[in-house]
Coordinates of C-alpha atoms in Angstrom, one line a residue:
X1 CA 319.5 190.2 -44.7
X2 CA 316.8 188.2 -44.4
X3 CA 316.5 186.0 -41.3
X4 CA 316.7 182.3 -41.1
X5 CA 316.4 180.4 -38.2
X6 CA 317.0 176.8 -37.5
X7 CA 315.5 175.3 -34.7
X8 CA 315.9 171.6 -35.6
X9 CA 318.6 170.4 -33.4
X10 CA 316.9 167.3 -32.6
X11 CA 316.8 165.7 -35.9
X12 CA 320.9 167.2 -36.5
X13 CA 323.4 169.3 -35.1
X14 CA 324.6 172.5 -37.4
X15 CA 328.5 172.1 -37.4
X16 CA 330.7 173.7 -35.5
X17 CA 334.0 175.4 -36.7
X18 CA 336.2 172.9 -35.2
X19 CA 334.6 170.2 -36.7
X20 CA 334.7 171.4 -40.0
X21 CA 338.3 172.8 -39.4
X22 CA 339.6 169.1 -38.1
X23 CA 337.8 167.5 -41.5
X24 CA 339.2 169.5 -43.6
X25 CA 342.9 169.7 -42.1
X26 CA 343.1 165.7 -41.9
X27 CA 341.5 165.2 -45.7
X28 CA 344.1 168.2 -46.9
X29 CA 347.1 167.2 -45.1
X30 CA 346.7 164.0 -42.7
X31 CA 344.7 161.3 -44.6
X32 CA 345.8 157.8 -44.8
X33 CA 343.7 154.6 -44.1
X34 CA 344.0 153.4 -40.7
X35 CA 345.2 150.1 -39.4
X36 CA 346.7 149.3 -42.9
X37 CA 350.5 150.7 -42.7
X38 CA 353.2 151.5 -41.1
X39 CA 354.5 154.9 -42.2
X40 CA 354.5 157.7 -40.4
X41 CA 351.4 159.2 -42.0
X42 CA 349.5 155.8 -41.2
X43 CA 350.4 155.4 -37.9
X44 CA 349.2 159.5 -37.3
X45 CA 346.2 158.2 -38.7
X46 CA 346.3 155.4 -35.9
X47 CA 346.8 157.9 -33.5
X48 CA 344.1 159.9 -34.1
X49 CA 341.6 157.2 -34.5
X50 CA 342.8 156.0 -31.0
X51 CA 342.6 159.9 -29.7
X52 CA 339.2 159.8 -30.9
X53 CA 338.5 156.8 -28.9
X54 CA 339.7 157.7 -25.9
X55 CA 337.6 160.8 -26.4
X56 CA 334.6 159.1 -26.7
X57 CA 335.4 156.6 -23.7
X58 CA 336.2 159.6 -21.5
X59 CA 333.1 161.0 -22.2
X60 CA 330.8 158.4 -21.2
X61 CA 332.6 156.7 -18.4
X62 CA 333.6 153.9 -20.5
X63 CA 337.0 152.0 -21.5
X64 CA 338.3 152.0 -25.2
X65 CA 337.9 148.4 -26.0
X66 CA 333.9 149.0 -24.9
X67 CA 333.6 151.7 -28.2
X68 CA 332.9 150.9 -31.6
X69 CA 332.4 152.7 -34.3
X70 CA 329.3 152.2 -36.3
X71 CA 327.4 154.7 -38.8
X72 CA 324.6 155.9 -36.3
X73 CA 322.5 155.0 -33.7
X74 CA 320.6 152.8 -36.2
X75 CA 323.2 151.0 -37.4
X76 CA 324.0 150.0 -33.7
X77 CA 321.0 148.9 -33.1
X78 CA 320.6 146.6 -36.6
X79 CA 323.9 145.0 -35.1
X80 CA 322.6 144.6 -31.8
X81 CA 320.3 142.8 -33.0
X82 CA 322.6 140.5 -35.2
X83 CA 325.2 140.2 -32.5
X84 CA 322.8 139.1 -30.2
X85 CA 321.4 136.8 -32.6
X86 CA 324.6 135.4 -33.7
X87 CA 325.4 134.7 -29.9
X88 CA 322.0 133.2 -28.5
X89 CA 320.9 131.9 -32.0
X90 CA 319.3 129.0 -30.3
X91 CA 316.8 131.0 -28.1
X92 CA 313.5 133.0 -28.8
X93 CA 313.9 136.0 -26.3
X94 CA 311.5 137.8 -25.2
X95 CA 311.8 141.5 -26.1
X96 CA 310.5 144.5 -23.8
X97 CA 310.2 147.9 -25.9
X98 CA 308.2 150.8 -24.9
X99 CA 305.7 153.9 -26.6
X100 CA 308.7 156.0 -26.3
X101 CA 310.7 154.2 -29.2
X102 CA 312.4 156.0 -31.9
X103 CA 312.0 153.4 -34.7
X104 CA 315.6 152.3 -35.0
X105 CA 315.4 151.0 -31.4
X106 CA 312.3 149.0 -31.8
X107 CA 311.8 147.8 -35.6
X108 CA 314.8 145.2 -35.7
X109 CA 313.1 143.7 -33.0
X110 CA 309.6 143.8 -34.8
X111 CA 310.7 142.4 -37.7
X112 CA 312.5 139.4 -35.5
X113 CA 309.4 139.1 -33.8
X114 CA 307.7 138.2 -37.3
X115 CA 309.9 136.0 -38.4
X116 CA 309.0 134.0 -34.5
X117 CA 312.7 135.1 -34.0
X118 CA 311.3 136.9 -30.9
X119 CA 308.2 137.7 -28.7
X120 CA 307.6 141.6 -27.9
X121 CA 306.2 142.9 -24.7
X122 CA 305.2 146.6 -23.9
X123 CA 306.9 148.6 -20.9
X124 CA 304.1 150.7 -19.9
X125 CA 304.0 154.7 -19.4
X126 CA 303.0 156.3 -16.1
X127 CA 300.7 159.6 -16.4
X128 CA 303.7 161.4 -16.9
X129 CA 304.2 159.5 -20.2
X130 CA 307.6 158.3 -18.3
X131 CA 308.6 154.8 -18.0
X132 CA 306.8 152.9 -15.4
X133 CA 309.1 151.4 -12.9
X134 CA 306.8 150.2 -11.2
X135 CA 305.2 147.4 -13.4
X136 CA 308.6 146.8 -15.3
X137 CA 307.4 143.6 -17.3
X138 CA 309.9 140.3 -17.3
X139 CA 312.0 140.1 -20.3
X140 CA 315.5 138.6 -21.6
X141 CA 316.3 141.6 -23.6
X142 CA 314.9 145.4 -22.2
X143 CA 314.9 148.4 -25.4
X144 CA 315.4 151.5 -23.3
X145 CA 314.8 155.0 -25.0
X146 CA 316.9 157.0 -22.2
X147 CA 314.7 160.6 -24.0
X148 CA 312.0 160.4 -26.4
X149 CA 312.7 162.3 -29.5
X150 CA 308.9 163.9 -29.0
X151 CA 308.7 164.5 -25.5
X152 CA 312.0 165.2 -24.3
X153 CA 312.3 164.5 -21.1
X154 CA 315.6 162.3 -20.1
X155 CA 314.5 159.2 -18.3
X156 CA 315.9 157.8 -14.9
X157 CA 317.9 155.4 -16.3
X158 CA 320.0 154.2 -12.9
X159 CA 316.4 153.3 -11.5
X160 CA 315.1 151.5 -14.3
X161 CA 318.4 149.7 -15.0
X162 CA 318.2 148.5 -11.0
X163 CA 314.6 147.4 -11.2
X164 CA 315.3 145.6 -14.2
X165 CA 318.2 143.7 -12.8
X166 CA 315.7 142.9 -9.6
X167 CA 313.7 141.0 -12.0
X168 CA 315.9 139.4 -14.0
X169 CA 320.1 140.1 -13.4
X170 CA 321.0 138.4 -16.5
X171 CA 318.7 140.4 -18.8
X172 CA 320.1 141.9 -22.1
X173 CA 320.1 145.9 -21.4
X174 CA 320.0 148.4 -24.3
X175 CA 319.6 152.2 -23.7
X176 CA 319.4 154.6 -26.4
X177 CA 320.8 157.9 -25.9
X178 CA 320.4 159.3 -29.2
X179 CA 318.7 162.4 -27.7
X180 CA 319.5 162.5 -24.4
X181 CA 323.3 162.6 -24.7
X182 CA 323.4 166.0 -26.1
X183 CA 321.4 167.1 -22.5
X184 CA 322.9 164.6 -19.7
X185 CA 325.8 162.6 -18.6
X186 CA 326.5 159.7 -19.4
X187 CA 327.8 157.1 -17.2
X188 CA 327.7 153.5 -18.5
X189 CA 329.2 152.1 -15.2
X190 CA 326.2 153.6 -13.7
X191 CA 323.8 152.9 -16.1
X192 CA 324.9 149.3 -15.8
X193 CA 323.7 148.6 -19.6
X194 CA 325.0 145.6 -21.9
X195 CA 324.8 147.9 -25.0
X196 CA 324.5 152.1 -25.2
X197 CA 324.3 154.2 -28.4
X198 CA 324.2 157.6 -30.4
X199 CA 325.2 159.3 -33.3
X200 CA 327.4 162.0 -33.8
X201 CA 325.4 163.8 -35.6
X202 CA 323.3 164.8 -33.3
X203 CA 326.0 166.6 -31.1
X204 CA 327.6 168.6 -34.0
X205 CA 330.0 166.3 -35.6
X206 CA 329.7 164.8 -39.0
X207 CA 326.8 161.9 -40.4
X208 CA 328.0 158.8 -40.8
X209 CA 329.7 158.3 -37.7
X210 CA 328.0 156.7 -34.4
X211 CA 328.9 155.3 -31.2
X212 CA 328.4 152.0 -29.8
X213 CA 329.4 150.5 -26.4
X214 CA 329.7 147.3 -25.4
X215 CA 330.0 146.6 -22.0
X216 CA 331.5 142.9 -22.0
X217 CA 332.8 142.7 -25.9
X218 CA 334.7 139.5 -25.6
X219 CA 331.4 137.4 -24.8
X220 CA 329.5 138.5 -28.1
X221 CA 330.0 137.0 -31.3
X222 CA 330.9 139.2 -34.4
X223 CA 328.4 140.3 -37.1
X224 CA 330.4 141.3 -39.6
X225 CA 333.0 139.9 -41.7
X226 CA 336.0 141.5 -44.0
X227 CA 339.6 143.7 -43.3
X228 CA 340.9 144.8 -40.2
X229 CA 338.6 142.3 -37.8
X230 CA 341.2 139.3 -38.7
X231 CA 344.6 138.4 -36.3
X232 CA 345.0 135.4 -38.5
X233 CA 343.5 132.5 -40.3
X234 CA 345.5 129.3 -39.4
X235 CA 342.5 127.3 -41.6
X236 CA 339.3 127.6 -42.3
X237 CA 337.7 126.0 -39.4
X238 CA 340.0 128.3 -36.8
X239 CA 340.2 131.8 -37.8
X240 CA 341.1 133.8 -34.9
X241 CA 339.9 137.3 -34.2
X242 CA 341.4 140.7 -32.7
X243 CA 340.5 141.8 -29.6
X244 CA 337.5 144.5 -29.3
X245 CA 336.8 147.0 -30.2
X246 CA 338.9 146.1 -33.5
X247 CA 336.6 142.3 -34.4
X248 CA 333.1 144.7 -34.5
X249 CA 335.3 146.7 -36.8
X250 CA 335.4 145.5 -40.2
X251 CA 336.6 147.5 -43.4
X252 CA 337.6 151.0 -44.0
X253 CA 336.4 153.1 -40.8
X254 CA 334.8 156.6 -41.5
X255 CA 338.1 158.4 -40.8
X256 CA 337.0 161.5 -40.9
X257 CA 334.3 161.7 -39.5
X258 CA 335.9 159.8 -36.6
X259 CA 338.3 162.7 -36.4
X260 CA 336.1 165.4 -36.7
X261 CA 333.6 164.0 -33.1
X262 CA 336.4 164.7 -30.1
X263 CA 335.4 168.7 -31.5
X264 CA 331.9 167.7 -31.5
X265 CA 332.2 166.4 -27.5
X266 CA 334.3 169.3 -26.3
X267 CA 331.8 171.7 -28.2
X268 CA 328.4 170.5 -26.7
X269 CA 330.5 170.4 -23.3
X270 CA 330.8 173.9 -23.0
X271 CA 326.8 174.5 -24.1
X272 CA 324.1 175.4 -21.7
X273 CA 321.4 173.6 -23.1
X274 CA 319.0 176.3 -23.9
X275 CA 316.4 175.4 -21.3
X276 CA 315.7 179.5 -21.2
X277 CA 314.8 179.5 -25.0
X278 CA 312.3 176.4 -24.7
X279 CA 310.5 177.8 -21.7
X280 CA 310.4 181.3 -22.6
X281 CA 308.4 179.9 -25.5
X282 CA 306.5 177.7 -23.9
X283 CA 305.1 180.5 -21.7
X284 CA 303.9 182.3 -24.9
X285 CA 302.7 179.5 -26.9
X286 CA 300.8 178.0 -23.9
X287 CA 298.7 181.1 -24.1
X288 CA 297.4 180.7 -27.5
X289 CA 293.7 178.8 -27.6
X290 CA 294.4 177.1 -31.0
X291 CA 298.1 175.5 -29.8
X292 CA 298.0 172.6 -28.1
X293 CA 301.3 171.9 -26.4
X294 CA 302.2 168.1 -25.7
X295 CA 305.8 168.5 -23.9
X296 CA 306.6 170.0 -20.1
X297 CA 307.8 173.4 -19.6
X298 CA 311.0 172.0 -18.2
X299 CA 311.6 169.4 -21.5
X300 CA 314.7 169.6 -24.1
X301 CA 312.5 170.6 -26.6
X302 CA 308.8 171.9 -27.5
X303 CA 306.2 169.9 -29.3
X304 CA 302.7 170.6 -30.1
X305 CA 299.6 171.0 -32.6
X306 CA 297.8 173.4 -34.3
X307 CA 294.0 172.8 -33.8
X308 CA 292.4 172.1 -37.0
X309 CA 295.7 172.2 -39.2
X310 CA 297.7 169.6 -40.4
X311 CA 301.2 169.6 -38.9
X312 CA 303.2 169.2 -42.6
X313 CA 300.8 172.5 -43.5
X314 CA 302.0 174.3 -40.6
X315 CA 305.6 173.6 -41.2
X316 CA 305.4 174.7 -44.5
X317 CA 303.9 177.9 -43.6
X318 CA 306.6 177.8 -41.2
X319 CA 309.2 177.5 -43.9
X320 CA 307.9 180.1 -46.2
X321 CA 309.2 182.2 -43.3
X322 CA 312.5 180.8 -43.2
X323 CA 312.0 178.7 -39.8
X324 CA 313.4 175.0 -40.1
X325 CA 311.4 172.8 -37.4
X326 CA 310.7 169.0 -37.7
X327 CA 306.8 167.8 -38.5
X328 CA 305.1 164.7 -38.6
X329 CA 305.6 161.5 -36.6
X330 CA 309.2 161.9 -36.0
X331 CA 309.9 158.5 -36.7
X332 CA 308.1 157.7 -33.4
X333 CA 304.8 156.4 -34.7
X334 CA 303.9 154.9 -31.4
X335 CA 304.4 157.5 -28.9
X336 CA 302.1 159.3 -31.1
X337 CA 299.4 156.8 -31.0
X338 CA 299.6 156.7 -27.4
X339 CA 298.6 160.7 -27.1
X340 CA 296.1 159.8 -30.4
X341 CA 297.4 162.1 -32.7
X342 CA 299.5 161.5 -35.9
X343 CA 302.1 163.9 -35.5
X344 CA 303.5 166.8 -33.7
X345 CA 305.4 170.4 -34.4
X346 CA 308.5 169.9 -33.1
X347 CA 311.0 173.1 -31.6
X348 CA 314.5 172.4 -30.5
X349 CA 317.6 174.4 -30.3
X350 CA 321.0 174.6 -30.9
X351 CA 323.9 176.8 -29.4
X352 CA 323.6 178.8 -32.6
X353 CA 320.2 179.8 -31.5
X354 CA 319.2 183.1 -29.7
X355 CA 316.3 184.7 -27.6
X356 CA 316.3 186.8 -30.6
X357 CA 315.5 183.3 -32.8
X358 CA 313.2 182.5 -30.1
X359 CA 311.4 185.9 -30.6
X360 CA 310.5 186.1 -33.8
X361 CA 309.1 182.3 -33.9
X362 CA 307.0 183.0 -31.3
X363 CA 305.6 186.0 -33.4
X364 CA 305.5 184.2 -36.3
X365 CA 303.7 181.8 -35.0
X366 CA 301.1 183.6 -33.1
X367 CA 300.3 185.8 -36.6
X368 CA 300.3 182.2 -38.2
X369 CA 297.2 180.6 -35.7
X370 CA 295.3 183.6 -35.2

């Protein structure tokens, strides 16, 4: 049989059997909308919604009322955005981003900033393309990219949250974990953020399901309106809310794919991370004159060019030999600026993957750049 290997775990998780399993058990047996009834099918729904949230609170040190469901990491960070506007609408904040940015962290806050919503200021990078404690710029609201989707290497958030606090202890802290929750703990308490996010996705559950914590929900104002966010309207000037996480929750959740991520969590839990794959191939690519490597041996994933090719050429050539990696600017134009290129070859793995898969990539790419 012919072999195909996917090494494209950065960009989304293949799905584990559990995850499918659960999906397919609660659409065939279990489904119901939730917080709309009160039979016993409806409130099993409940219960599994609120399982699921436990779950996810669990996992990153948080409490239930700080989780909310959103579609993905950028959804969260588009209602970030609003919720913060909707709360400080009088203010003009200034905004500290930094290279490493996926562009669903920083754009929202671009397009504020043209709109003279907000000013942007740059966190600088050290020479180890890491966030630079030391010349943290003051801001009201910090964008923190906890692993660049390029360079993988997880950031030390704890520092960089105290430092930030040293400069300004009310400032507006929002760390996106996107990548580097499927490599490190998570501990919000810790981390001592105002907002964290990821999508499930990206740890083997389904799209269309993401995780956003809040860490003081009753002082942000909502940003969305409809079903299930309402206690009661006694008129129209006083219409009075639920408590969080239920007021950031309006309309239908993704039930099933809420169900289906407790499998996703317990899955990556028991995965080693496949640091021997990345660096056994980062010893043999390193060796090649025509491949220019741009991550460490020790990062979550591998990243490099081909001298003299383009990288969507390469990963088609790639792909003609059944091998699934991610080209082109990752949706991280800046970082890629920064190193003056305008996109990368990017390797990452799964649990599925094997030194076997790891083999025969390195050979095919060798035979590929001679």
């Amino acid at each position: 049989m012919k072999k195909f290997v996917y090494f494209d775990a950065a960009a989304s998780w293949l799905k584990p059997q559990s995850v499918i399993e659960s999906e397919i058990d609660f659409l065939a047996n279990k489904y119901a909308n939730a917080g709309r009834g009160i039979c016993s099918r409806a409130e099993g729904v409940d219960m599994l919604i609120s399982g699921a949230r436990h779950t996810v609170a669990d996992f990153i040190g948080a409490n239930v009322e700080n989780i909310v469901w959103t579609s993905g990491t950028t959804d969260a960070f588009n209602r970030i955005v609003n919720i913060i506007k909707n709360t400080i609408s009088n203010k003009c904040p200034m905004v500290a981003v930094s290279d490493l940015d996926h562009h669903s962290a920083r754009l929202p806050f671009e397009m504020l900033a043209q709109k003279g919503e907000c000013q942007i200021t740059n966190i600088p990078l050290n020479d180890d393309l890491n966030i630079d404690i030391e010349h943290m710029p003051k801001a009201d609201i910090y964008v923190i990219t906890a692993m660049s989707n390029v360079l993988g290497i997880p950031q030390d958030i704890i520092a960089i949250t105290q430092t930030i606090r040293t400069i300004n202890q009310d400032a507006i802290i929002i760390v996106d974990v996107a990548q580097y929750v499927v490599h490190n703990r998570i501990d919000v308490k810790k981390f001592d953020c105002d907002f964290l996010c990821f999508s499930g996705h990206k740890i083997g559950a389904d799209t269309g399901i993401g995780v956003l914590y809040i860490k003081k929900p009753d002082v942000w104002n909502v940003d969305k309106f409809g079903g299930g966010m309402v206690n009661r309207i006694i008129s129209p000037e006083n219409i009075v809310l639920n408590q969080s996480p239920e007021k950031f929750e309006a309309g239908t959740l993704p039930l099933t794919q809420i169900i289906g991520l407790p499998y996703a969590v317990k899955y990556l839990s028991n995965w080693n991370g496949g640091h021997d794959l990345i660096e056994y191939m980062y010893d043999e690519l390193s060796n090649l004159d025509n491949v220019k490597i741009i991550t460490k041996r020790d990062a979550c994933m591998l990243s490099f060019i081909v001298k003299n090719m383009h990288v969507l050429d390469f990963g088609a050539m790639l792909g003609t030999r059944d091998i699934c990696v991610r080209v082109g600017n990752m949706c991280a134009s800046w970082i890629h600026k920064y190193l003056n290129i305008d996109g990368s070859i990017r390797i990452s793995v799964g649990p599925w993957n094997t030194m076997d898969d790891a083999r025969y990539v390195v050979d095919v790419i060798k035979d590929l750049v001679k």
